[in-house]
PDB file of C-alpha atoms in Angstrom:
ATOM      1  CA  MET A   1     -14.925  -7.151  -5.574  1.00  0.00           C
ATOM      2  CA  SER A   2     -13.797  -7.186  -1.953  1.00  0.00           C
ATOM      3  CA  VAL A   3     -11.817  -4.390  -0.290  1.00  0.00           C
ATOM      4  CA  ILE A   4      -9.827  -5.366   2.795  1.00  0.00           C
ATOM      5  CA  ILE A   5      -8.651  -2.597   5.134  1.00  0.00           C
ATOM      6  CA  PRO A   6      -6.459  -3.468   8.132  1.00  0.00           C
ATOM      7  CA  ALA A   7      -6.814  -0.781  10.788  1.00  0.00           C
ATOM      8  CA  HIS A   8      -5.026  -0.182  14.087  1.00  0.00           C
ATOM      9  CA  ASN A   9      -6.136   3.000  15.892  1.00  0.00           C
ATOM     10  CA  GLU A  10      -7.145   4.741  12.652  1.00  0.00           C
ATOM     11  CA  GLU A  11      -9.917   6.924  14.066  1.00  0.00           C
ATOM     12  CA  LEU A  12      -8.503  10.041  12.378  1.00  0.00           C
ATOM     13  CA  TYR A  13      -8.261   8.449   8.934  1.00  0.00           C
ATOM     14  CA  ILE A  14     -10.705   5.571   8.438  1.00  0.00           C
ATOM     15  CA  GLY A  15     -13.749   7.818   7.992  1.00  0.00           C
ATOM     16  CA  ALA A  16     -12.298   9.681   5.017  1.00  0.00           C
ATOM     17  CA  CYS A  17     -10.982   6.426   3.561  1.00  0.00           C
ATOM     18  CA  LEU A  18     -14.424   4.798   3.681  1.00  0.00           C
ATOM     19  CA  ASP A  19     -16.217   7.916   2.441  1.00  0.00           C
ATOM     20  CA  ALA A  20     -13.974   7.929  -0.636  1.00  0.00           C
ATOM     21  CA  LEU A  21     -14.773   4.282  -1.280  1.00  0.00           C
ATOM     22  CA  LEU A  22     -18.505   4.852  -0.902  1.00  0.00           C
ATOM     23  CA  ALA A  23     -18.230   7.719  -3.429  1.00  0.00           C
ATOM     24  CA  GLN A  24     -16.817   5.469  -6.179  1.00  0.00           C
ATOM     25  CA  ASP A  25     -18.515   5.714  -9.564  1.00  0.00           C
ATOM     26  CA  SER A  26     -20.995   3.131 -10.843  1.00  0.00           C
ATOM     27  CA  LYS A  27     -18.295   1.160 -12.680  1.00  0.00           C
ATOM     28  CA  ALA A  28     -17.110  -0.122  -9.321  1.00  0.00           C
ATOM     29  CA  GLY A  29     -20.061  -2.519  -9.303  1.00  0.00           C
ATOM     30  CA  PRO A  30     -21.004  -4.398  -6.123  1.00  0.00           C
ATOM     31  CA  VAL A  31     -18.345  -4.148  -3.411  1.00  0.00           C
ATOM     32  CA  ASN A  32     -17.788  -5.959  -0.133  1.00  0.00           C
ATOM     33  CA  ILE A  33     -15.676  -3.943   2.341  1.00  0.00           C
ATOM     34  CA  VAL A  34     -14.089  -5.639   5.339  1.00  0.00           C
ATOM     35  CA  VAL A  35     -12.306  -3.506   7.924  1.00  0.00           C
ATOM     36  CA  ALA A  36     -10.047  -5.619  10.130  1.00  0.00           C
ATOM     37  CA  ALA A  37      -9.769  -3.435  13.236  1.00  0.00           C
ATOM     38  CA  ASN A  38      -6.931  -4.958  15.239  1.00  0.00           C
ATOM     39  CA  ALA A  39      -6.276  -4.033  18.887  1.00  0.00           C
ATOM     40  CA  CYS A  40      -7.974  -0.662  18.449  1.00  0.00           C
ATOM     41  CA  GLN A  41      -8.236   1.502  21.559  1.00  0.00           C
ATOM     42  CA  ASP A  42      -9.842   4.514  19.906  1.00  0.00           C
ATOM     43  CA  GLY A  43     -12.976   5.203  17.890  1.00  0.00           C
ATOM     44  CA  THR A  44     -12.010   3.248  14.765  1.00  0.00           C
ATOM     45  CA  VAL A  45     -14.788   0.672  15.120  1.00  0.00           C
ATOM     46  CA  SER A  46     -17.506   3.275  15.730  1.00  0.00           C
ATOM     47  CA  LYS A  47     -16.336   5.269  12.705  1.00  0.00           C
ATOM     48  CA  VAL A  48     -16.742   2.159  10.552  1.00  0.00           C
ATOM     49  CA  GLU A  49     -20.094   1.162  12.020  1.00  0.00           C
ATOM     50  CA  SER A  50     -21.484   4.670  11.411  1.00  0.00           C
ATOM     51  CA  ARG A  51     -21.086   4.057   7.675  1.00  0.00           C
ATOM     52  CA  VAL A  52     -22.741   0.637   7.475  1.00  0.00           C
ATOM     53  CA  ALA A  53     -26.137   2.109   6.569  1.00  0.00           C
ATOM     54  CA  HIS A  54     -24.602   4.224   3.796  1.00  0.00           C
ATOM     55  CA  ALA A  55     -22.963   1.140   2.324  1.00  0.00           C
ATOM     56  CA  ARG A  56     -26.207  -0.831   2.567  1.00  0.00           C
ATOM     57  CA  ALA A  57     -28.125   1.956   0.813  1.00  0.00           C
ATOM     58  CA  ARG A  58     -25.713   1.623  -2.094  1.00  0.00           C
ATOM     59  CA  GLY A  59     -26.170  -2.135  -2.189  1.00  0.00           C
ATOM     60  CA  TRP A  60     -22.717  -2.760  -0.755  1.00  0.00           C
ATOM     61  CA  ASN A  61     -21.705  -4.683   2.330  1.00  0.00           C
ATOM     62  CA  LEU A  62     -19.503  -3.141   5.035  1.00  0.00           C
ATOM     63  CA  THR A  63     -18.255  -5.374   7.842  1.00  0.00           C
ATOM     64  CA  CYS A  64     -16.033  -4.448  10.774  1.00  0.00           C
ATOM     65  CA  LEU A  65     -14.055  -7.192  12.469  1.00  0.00           C
ATOM     66  CA  SER A  66     -12.939  -6.263  15.981  1.00  0.00           C
ATOM     67  CA  ILE A  67      -9.785  -8.326  16.523  1.00  0.00           C
ATOM     68  CA  PRO A  68      -8.246  -8.170  20.010  1.00  0.00           C
ATOM     69  CA  GLU A  69      -4.714  -9.097  18.907  1.00  0.00           C
ATOM     70  CA  PRO A  70      -2.516  -6.521  17.122  1.00  0.00           C
ATOM     71  CA  GLY A  71      -0.779  -7.181  13.817  1.00  0.00           C
ATOM     72  CA  LYS A  72      -1.437  -6.147  10.225  1.00  0.00           C
ATOM     73  CA  LEU A  73      -0.714  -9.541   8.661  1.00  0.00           C
ATOM     74  CA  ARG A  74      -2.921 -11.351  11.171  1.00  0.00           C
ATOM     75  CA  ALA A  75      -5.659  -8.830  10.397  1.00  0.00           C
ATOM     76  CA  LEU A  76      -5.379  -9.474   6.648  1.00  0.00           C
ATOM     77  CA  ASN A  77      -5.687 -13.222   7.179  1.00  0.00           C
ATOM     78  CA  ARG A  78      -8.672 -12.843   9.512  1.00  0.00           C
ATOM     79  CA  ALA A  79     -10.446 -10.622   6.986  1.00  0.00           C
ATOM     80  CA  GLU A  80      -9.851 -13.009   4.097  1.00  0.00           C
ATOM     81  CA  ALA A  81     -11.096 -15.921   6.167  1.00  0.00           C
ATOM     82  CA  ILE A  82     -14.643 -14.509   6.199  1.00  0.00           C
ATOM     83  CA  LEU A  83     -14.800 -13.829   2.450  1.00  0.00           C
ATOM     84  CA  ALA A  84     -16.927 -16.270   0.482  1.00  0.00           C
ATOM     85  CA  GLY A  85     -15.957 -17.277  -3.029  1.00  0.00           C
ATOM     86  CA  GLU A  86     -13.503 -15.624  -5.353  1.00  0.00           C
ATOM     87  CA  GLY A  87     -13.298 -12.316  -7.180  1.00  0.00           C
ATOM     88  CA  VAL A  88     -11.106  -9.231  -7.230  1.00  0.00           C
ATOM     89  CA  ARG A  89      -9.464  -8.454  -3.891  1.00  0.00           C
ATOM     90  CA  VAL A  90      -8.227  -4.973  -3.078  1.00  0.00           C
ATOM     91  CA  PHE A  91      -5.891  -4.475  -0.107  1.00  0.00           C
ATOM     92  CA  LEU A  92      -6.047  -0.900   1.128  1.00  0.00           C
ATOM     93  CA  ASP A  93      -4.376   1.035   3.936  1.00  0.00           C
ATOM     94  CA  ALA A  94      -6.776   2.913   6.196  1.00  0.00           C
ATOM     95  CA  ASP A  95      -5.190   6.318   5.520  1.00  0.00           C
ATOM     96  CA  VAL A  96      -5.442   6.151   1.717  1.00  0.00           C
ATOM     97  CA  ILE A  97      -7.980   8.205  -0.258  1.00  0.00           C
ATOM     98  CA  CYS A  98      -9.155   6.703  -3.563  1.00  0.00           C
ATOM     99  CA  GLU A  99     -10.402   8.880  -6.402  1.00  0.00           C
ATOM    100  CA  PRO A 100     -13.918   8.018  -7.692  1.00  0.00           C
ATOM    101  CA  ALA A 101     -12.896   6.050 -10.794  1.00  0.00           C
ATOM    102  CA  LEU A 102     -10.349   3.815  -9.100  1.00  0.00           C
ATOM    103  CA  LEU A 103     -12.324   0.721  -8.103  1.00  0.00           C
ATOM    104  CA  GLY A 104     -14.056   0.568 -11.474  1.00  0.00           C
ATOM    105  CA  GLN A 105     -10.733   0.771 -13.299  1.00  0.00           C
ATOM    106  CA  LEU A 106      -9.239  -1.922 -11.075  1.00  0.00           C
ATOM    107  CA  ARG A 107     -12.243  -4.181 -11.704  1.00  0.00           C
ATOM    108  CA  ASN A 108     -11.908  -3.710 -15.467  1.00  0.00           C
ATOM    109  CA  ALA A 109      -8.128  -4.241 -15.478  1.00  0.00           C
ATOM    110  CA  LEU A 110      -8.404  -7.463 -13.486  1.00  0.00           C
ATOM    111  CA  HIS A 111     -11.300  -8.954 -15.455  1.00  0.00           C
ATOM    112  CA  ASN A 112      -9.129 -11.711 -16.896  1.00  0.00           C
ATOM    113  CA  ASP A 113      -8.470 -15.409 -16.356  1.00  0.00           C
ATOM    114  CA  ARG A 114      -4.735 -14.698 -16.414  1.00  0.00           C
ATOM    115  CA  PRO A 115      -3.156 -14.016 -12.990  1.00  0.00           C
ATOM    116  CA  LEU A 116      -2.855 -10.244 -12.646  1.00  0.00           C
ATOM    117  CA  TYR A 117      -1.913  -7.578 -10.104  1.00  0.00           C
ATOM    118  CA  ALA A 118      -3.093  -3.976 -10.322  1.00  0.00           C
ATOM    119  CA  THR A 119      -2.827  -0.698  -8.506  1.00  0.00           C
ATOM    120  CA  GLY A 120      -3.710   2.918  -9.092  1.00  0.00           C
ATOM    121  CA  THR A 121      -1.504   5.873  -9.907  1.00  0.00           C
ATOM    122  CA  LEU A 122       0.166   6.844  -6.648  1.00  0.00           C
ATOM    123  CA  SER A 123      -0.101  10.468  -5.555  1.00  0.00           C
ATOM    124  CA  VAL A 124       1.630  11.550  -2.359  1.00  0.00           C
ATOM    125  CA  ALA A 125      -0.813  13.457  -0.158  1.00  0.00           C
ATOM    126  CA  ARG A 126       0.270  17.036   0.510  1.00  0.00           C
ATOM    127  CA  PRO A 127       3.143  16.839   3.054  1.00  0.00           C
ATOM    128  CA  GLN A 128       3.120  19.070   6.125  1.00  0.00           C
ATOM    129  CA  THR A 129       6.889  19.400   6.618  1.00  0.00           C
ATOM    130  CA  TYR A 130       9.537  20.893   4.353  1.00  0.00           C
ATOM    131  CA  ALA A 131      11.731  17.775   4.500  1.00  0.00           C
ATOM    132  CA  THR A 132       8.966  15.409   3.462  1.00  0.00           C
ATOM    133  CA  CYS A 133       7.819  17.754   0.704  1.00  0.00           C
ATOM    134  CA  ALA A 134      11.355  17.876  -0.713  1.00  0.00           C
ATOM    135  CA  TYR A 135      11.879  14.130  -0.351  1.00  0.00           C
ATOM    136  CA  ALA A 136       8.539  13.370  -2.036  1.00  0.00           C
ATOM    137  CA  ARG A 137       9.363  15.613  -5.014  1.00  0.00           C
ATOM    138  CA  VAL A 138      12.364  13.429  -5.822  1.00  0.00           C
ATOM    139  CA  TRP A 139      10.881  10.073  -4.806  1.00  0.00           C
ATOM    140  CA  THR A 140       7.888  10.467  -7.118  1.00  0.00           C
ATOM    141  CA  GLN A 141      10.229  11.002 -10.083  1.00  0.00           C
ATOM    142  CA  LEU A 142      12.064   7.711  -9.598  1.00  0.00           C
ATOM    143  CA  PRO A 143      11.400   5.159 -12.372  1.00  0.00           C
ATOM    144  CA  PHE A 144      10.243   2.626  -9.780  1.00  0.00           C
ATOM    145  CA  VAL A 145       7.488   4.981  -8.643  1.00  0.00           C
ATOM    146  CA  SER A 146       6.457   6.728 -11.862  1.00  0.00           C
ATOM    147  CA  GLY A 147       4.753   4.013 -13.872  1.00  0.00           C
ATOM    148  CA  GLY A 148       6.190   1.140 -11.856  1.00  0.00           C
ATOM    149  CA  ALA A 149       2.894  -0.116 -10.357  1.00  0.00           C
ATOM    150  CA  VAL A 150       4.547   0.201  -6.952  1.00  0.00           C
ATOM    151  CA  GLY A 151       1.353  -0.474  -4.981  1.00  0.00           C
ATOM    152  CA  ALA A 152       2.356   1.263  -1.732  1.00  0.00           C
ATOM    153  CA  GLY A 153      -0.838   1.508   0.311  1.00  0.00           C
ATOM    154  CA  LEU A 154      -3.073  -0.093  -2.327  1.00  0.00           C
ATOM    155  CA  PHE A 155      -2.799  -3.210  -4.443  1.00  0.00           C
ATOM    156  CA  ALA A 156      -5.313  -5.596  -5.972  1.00  0.00           C
ATOM    157  CA  VAL A 157      -5.322  -9.050  -7.548  1.00  0.00           C
ATOM    158  CA  ASN A 158      -7.834 -11.127  -9.463  1.00  0.00           C
ATOM    159  CA  SER A 159      -8.905 -14.641  -8.472  1.00  0.00           C
ATOM    160  CA  ALA A 160      -6.145 -16.331 -10.453  1.00  0.00           C
ATOM    161  CA  GLY A 161      -3.581 -13.929  -9.027  1.00  0.00           C
ATOM    162  CA  ARG A 162      -4.665 -14.549  -5.437  1.00  0.00           C
ATOM    163  CA  LYS A 163      -3.795 -18.222  -5.867  1.00  0.00           C
ATOM    164  CA  ARG A 164      -0.114 -17.275  -6.193  1.00  0.00           C
ATOM    165  CA  TRP A 165       0.303 -17.352  -2.390  1.00  0.00           C
ATOM    166  CA  GLY A 166      -1.494 -18.810   0.618  1.00  0.00           C
ATOM    167  CA  LYS A 167      -2.016 -16.976   3.896  1.00  0.00           C
ATOM    168  CA  PHE A 168      -0.004 -13.831   4.456  1.00  0.00           C
ATOM    169  CA  PRO A 169       3.208 -14.748   6.279  1.00  0.00           C
ATOM    170  CA  ASN A 170       4.447 -12.748   9.253  1.00  0.00           C
ATOM    171  CA  ILE A 171       6.653 -10.324   7.324  1.00  0.00           C
ATOM    172  CA  ILE A 172       7.558  -6.651   7.276  1.00  0.00           C
ATOM    173  CA  SER A 173       6.453  -5.704   3.772  1.00  0.00           C
ATOM    174  CA  ASP A 174       3.171  -7.225   2.574  1.00  0.00           C
ATOM    175  CA  ASP A 175       2.928  -4.954  -0.478  1.00  0.00           C
ATOM    176  CA  THR A 176       6.393  -5.911  -1.747  1.00  0.00           C
ATOM    177  CA  TYR A 177       5.725  -9.582  -1.042  1.00  0.00           C
ATOM    178  CA  VAL A 178       2.557  -9.571  -3.154  1.00  0.00           C
ATOM    179  CA  ARG A 179       3.972  -7.431  -5.966  1.00  0.00           C
ATOM    180  CA  LEU A 180       6.949  -9.768  -6.387  1.00  0.00           C
ATOM    181  CA  HIS A 181       4.632 -12.719  -6.981  1.00  0.00           C
ATOM    182  CA  PHE A 182       3.937 -11.130 -10.366  1.00  0.00           C
ATOM    183  CA  ALA A 183       6.229 -10.556 -13.313  1.00  0.00           C
ATOM    184  CA  PRO A 184       6.423  -6.997 -14.661  1.00  0.00           C
ATOM    185  CA  ASP A 185       4.096  -7.863 -17.573  1.00  0.00           C
ATOM    186  CA  GLU A 186       1.504  -9.106 -15.050  1.00  0.00           C
ATOM    187  CA  ARG A 187       1.422  -5.811 -13.127  1.00  0.00           C
ATOM    188  CA  ILE A 188      -0.933  -3.019 -14.174  1.00  0.00           C
ATOM    189  CA  GLU A 189      -1.127   0.610 -13.102  1.00  0.00           C
ATOM    190  CA  VAL A 190      -4.499   2.171 -13.906  1.00  0.00           C
ATOM    191  CA  PRO A 191      -4.812   5.943 -14.501  1.00  0.00           C
ATOM    192  CA  ALA A 192      -7.077   6.762 -11.531  1.00  0.00           C
ATOM    193  CA  ARG A 193      -5.120   8.086  -8.576  1.00  0.00           C
ATOM    194  CA  TYR A 194      -5.006   7.273  -4.912  1.00  0.00           C
ATOM    195  CA  HIS A 195      -3.590   9.655  -2.324  1.00  0.00           C
ATOM    196  CA  TRP A 196      -1.056   8.092   0.015  1.00  0.00           C
ATOM    197  CA  PRO A 197       0.382   9.996   3.001  1.00  0.00           C
ATOM    198  CA  MET A 198       4.144   9.996   3.403  1.00  0.00           C
ATOM    199  CA  VAL A 199       5.635  10.068   6.882  1.00  0.00           C
ATOM    200  CA  GLU A 200       6.625  13.525   8.117  1.00  0.00           C
ATOM    201  CA  GLY A 201      10.139  14.717   9.022  1.00  0.00           C
ATOM    202  CA  ILE A 202      13.719  13.581   8.417  1.00  0.00           C
ATOM    203  CA  ASN A 203      13.943  11.165  11.343  1.00  0.00           C
ATOM    204  CA  ASN A 204      10.687   9.448  10.455  1.00  0.00           C
ATOM    205  CA  LEU A 205      11.663   9.238   6.788  1.00  0.00           C
ATOM    206  CA  ILE A 206      14.894   7.497   7.807  1.00  0.00           C
ATOM    207  CA  ARG A 207      13.042   5.138  10.150  1.00  0.00           C
ATOM    208  CA  VAL A 208      10.510   4.102   7.511  1.00  0.00           C
ATOM    209  CA  ARG A 209      13.169   3.790   4.816  1.00  0.00           C
ATOM    210  CA  ARG A 210      15.074   1.395   7.095  1.00  0.00           C
ATOM    211  CA  ARG A 211      11.943  -0.649   7.573  1.00  0.00           C
ATOM    212  CA  GLN A 212      11.295  -0.753   3.820  1.00  0.00           C
ATOM    213  CA  ASP A 213      14.855  -1.877   3.093  1.00  0.00           C
ATOM    214  CA  ALA A 214      14.627  -4.515   5.825  1.00  0.00           C
ATOM    215  CA  GLY A 215      11.401  -5.776   4.256  1.00  0.00           C
ATOM    216  CA  VAL A 216      13.054  -6.275   0.878  1.00  0.00           C
ATOM    217  CA  ARG A 217      16.031  -8.034   2.491  1.00  0.00           C
ATOM    218  CA  GLU A 218      13.696 -10.354   4.368  1.00  0.00           C
ATOM    219  CA  ILE A 219      11.902 -11.364   1.172  1.00  0.00           C
ATOM    220  CA  SER A 220      15.198 -11.802  -0.648  1.00  0.00           C
ATOM    221  CA  ARG A 221      16.415 -14.097   2.116  1.00  0.00           C
ATOM    222  CA  ARG A 222      13.248 -16.166   2.559  1.00  0.00           C
ATOM    223  CA  TRP A 223      11.982 -16.255  -1.039  1.00  0.00           C
ATOM    224  CA  PRO A 224      14.996 -15.538  -3.274  1.00  0.00           C
ATOM    225  CA  ASN A 225      13.143 -16.793  -6.349  1.00  0.00           C
ATOM    226  CA  LEU A 226      10.717 -13.858  -6.087  1.00  0.00           C
ATOM    227  CA  MET A 227      13.478 -11.311  -6.622  1.00  0.00           C
ATOM    228  CA  ALA A 228      13.605 -12.196 -10.327  1.00  0.00           C
ATOM    229  CA  ASN A 229      10.329 -10.249 -10.631  1.00  0.00           C
ATOM    230  CA  GLU A 230      11.748  -7.057  -9.124  1.00  0.00           C
ATOM    231  CA  ALA A 231      12.929  -5.541 -12.429  1.00  0.00           C
ATOM    232  CA  LYS A 232      13.428  -2.186 -10.709  1.00  0.00           C
ATOM    233  CA  ALA A 233      14.586   0.491 -13.144  1.00  0.00           C
ATOM    234  CA  LEU A 234      17.679   2.373 -11.988  1.00  0.00           C
ATOM    235  CA  LEU A 235      18.037   6.113 -11.607  1.00  0.00           C
ATOM    236  CA  GLY A 236      20.050   6.834 -14.762  1.00  0.00           C
ATOM    237  CA  PRO A 237      22.503   9.712 -15.224  1.00  0.00           C
ATOM    238  CA  THR A 238      20.135  11.732 -17.430  1.00  0.00           C
ATOM    239  CA  LEU A 239      17.329  11.768 -14.871  1.00  0.00           C
ATOM    240  CA  LEU A 240      19.772  12.246 -12.001  1.00  0.00           C
ATOM    241  CA  THR A 241      21.280  15.292 -13.723  1.00  0.00           C
ATOM    242  CA  ARG A 242      17.854  16.750 -14.413  1.00  0.00           C
ATOM    243  CA  ILE A 243      16.814  16.364 -10.775  1.00  0.00           C
ATOM    244  CA  ALA A 244      20.142  17.741  -9.527  1.00  0.00           C
ATOM    245  CA  VAL A 245      19.784  20.859 -11.672  1.00  0.00           C
ATOM    246  CA  GLY A 246      16.075  21.380 -11.087  1.00  0.00           C
ATOM    247  CA  ASP A 247      15.829  20.450  -7.422  1.00  0.00           C
ATOM    248  CA  PRO A 248      19.231  20.274  -5.701  1.00  0.00           C
ATOM    249  CA  VAL A 249      17.734  20.672  -2.218  1.00  0.00           C
ATOM    250  CA  GLY A 250      15.241  17.873  -2.799  1.00  0.00           C
ATOM    251  CA  LEU A 251      17.958  15.599  -4.126  1.00  0.00           C
ATOM    252  CA  GLY A 252      20.186  16.419  -1.156  1.00  0.00           C
ATOM    253  CA  ILE A 253      17.452  15.481   1.327  1.00  0.00           C
ATOM    254  CA  TYR A 254      16.616  12.316  -0.593  1.00  0.00           C
ATOM    255  CA  LEU A 255      20.265  11.219  -0.641  1.00  0.00           C
ATOM    256  CA  TRP A 256      20.673  12.072   3.052  1.00  0.00           C
ATOM    257  CA  VAL A 257      17.708   9.852   3.968  1.00  0.00           C
ATOM    258  CA  HIS A 258      18.937   7.135   1.618  1.00  0.00           C
ATOM    259  CA  GLY A 259      22.411   7.144   3.186  1.00  0.00           C
ATOM    260  CA  ALA A 260      21.371   7.574   6.810  1.00  0.00           C
ATOM    261  CA  SER A 261      18.921   4.673   6.587  1.00  0.00           C
ATOM    262  CA  ARG A 262      21.857   2.342   5.945  1.00  0.00           C
ATOM    263  CA  ILE A 263      23.925   3.348   8.971  1.00  0.00           C
ATOM    264  CA  ARG A 264      21.958   1.140  11.389  1.00  0.00           C
ATOM    265  CA  SER A 265      19.931  -1.878  10.392  1.00  0.00           C
ATOM    266  CA  SER A 266      16.220  -1.983  11.199  1.00  0.00           C
ATOM    267  CA  GLY A 267      14.423  -4.617  13.179  1.00  0.00           C
ATOM    268  CA  ARG A 268      12.131  -7.019  11.364  1.00  0.00           C
ATOM    269  CA  GLU A 269       8.882  -5.809  12.884  1.00  0.00           C
ATOM    270  CA  TRP A 270       6.228  -3.954  10.924  1.00  0.00           C
ATOM    271  CA  THR A 271       6.324  -0.203  11.575  1.00  0.00           C
ATOM    272  CA  ARG A 272       3.494   2.122  10.609  1.00  0.00           C
ATOM    273  CA  GLY A 273       4.289   4.937   8.235  1.00  0.00           C
ATOM    274  CA  ARG A 274       3.096   7.670  10.599  1.00  0.00           C
TER     275      ARG A 274
END
C-alpha cells in the first residue's frame, strides 16, 4: 500500500496527518508514504522529515519530495512516478486525520482483481464558525454524502482500478475525476472514519462551492462519458421536510450558499479548501 499526500505550505496540518497514519493498526500492513511537498515556503518538509525515523521503526517507508513548482496535480504525478510496482494507492489530503482502522479496512476492501475504488466514512472536523457548523449539519445528511463513497480528501484504488486512467490531468477536481472512473457498484465506503476539515465562513463556503461546481462542469465537458457513473441521489421531499423541520437555520444557510455560488462562475484553477 502506498499513501500519496500532496502538500503546499501544510506546516500546521501535516504533522497530525502523518501521526495518525503512523498510528494505524496492524491490519494496515506495510505502507509506503510519499509526501509531495510542492512550492512550500514554510516548515512542511521539516515536519515530514522529523517523522522518517518513526516510520522506519515501524517498518514503513516515508519519503518527502521537495518540488519547486506549485500545483496539486503535478505533485500527484511526481509522487506516483517514484513508486515501484503496483498495489493499493491511497490519495490523501494533508489536513485529513485518519482513524486507526482505516488503512487496514481499505487494504481489505481493495484486495480484489476487479477494479475498485474505496474511501472511508467522511466525518467533518469540528467547525469553528457558526455558518460552517450549520452548513455541515445539512451537507452531511445529503444522500450523496451519507453512504455515497464521496471520497472528499481521501480516496483509494487497487492496481486494476489505477489502470482506469493515466497521469492526472490538469483539472480542478481530482477526487471527482477519479470517483467517476468507477461505477457505483465499484465504489466502496468502509466503516472507519476520516476527519476532513470544511472551510470556515459563508464567503469561503461560497467560494469553494463554486470551485466544486466548476470542477464537475469541467469533467462533464471534457469527459462526458464519465458522467454516466455519477448516479447522485437527489434530496427527496421526505428528507428535505425532515431537515426543514429539524434544522431550519442550517437548511437556510445551506440553500444560501448553494444559490449564491451560482451567481458568478468560478475560474478553472484549483483552490484550496482553507
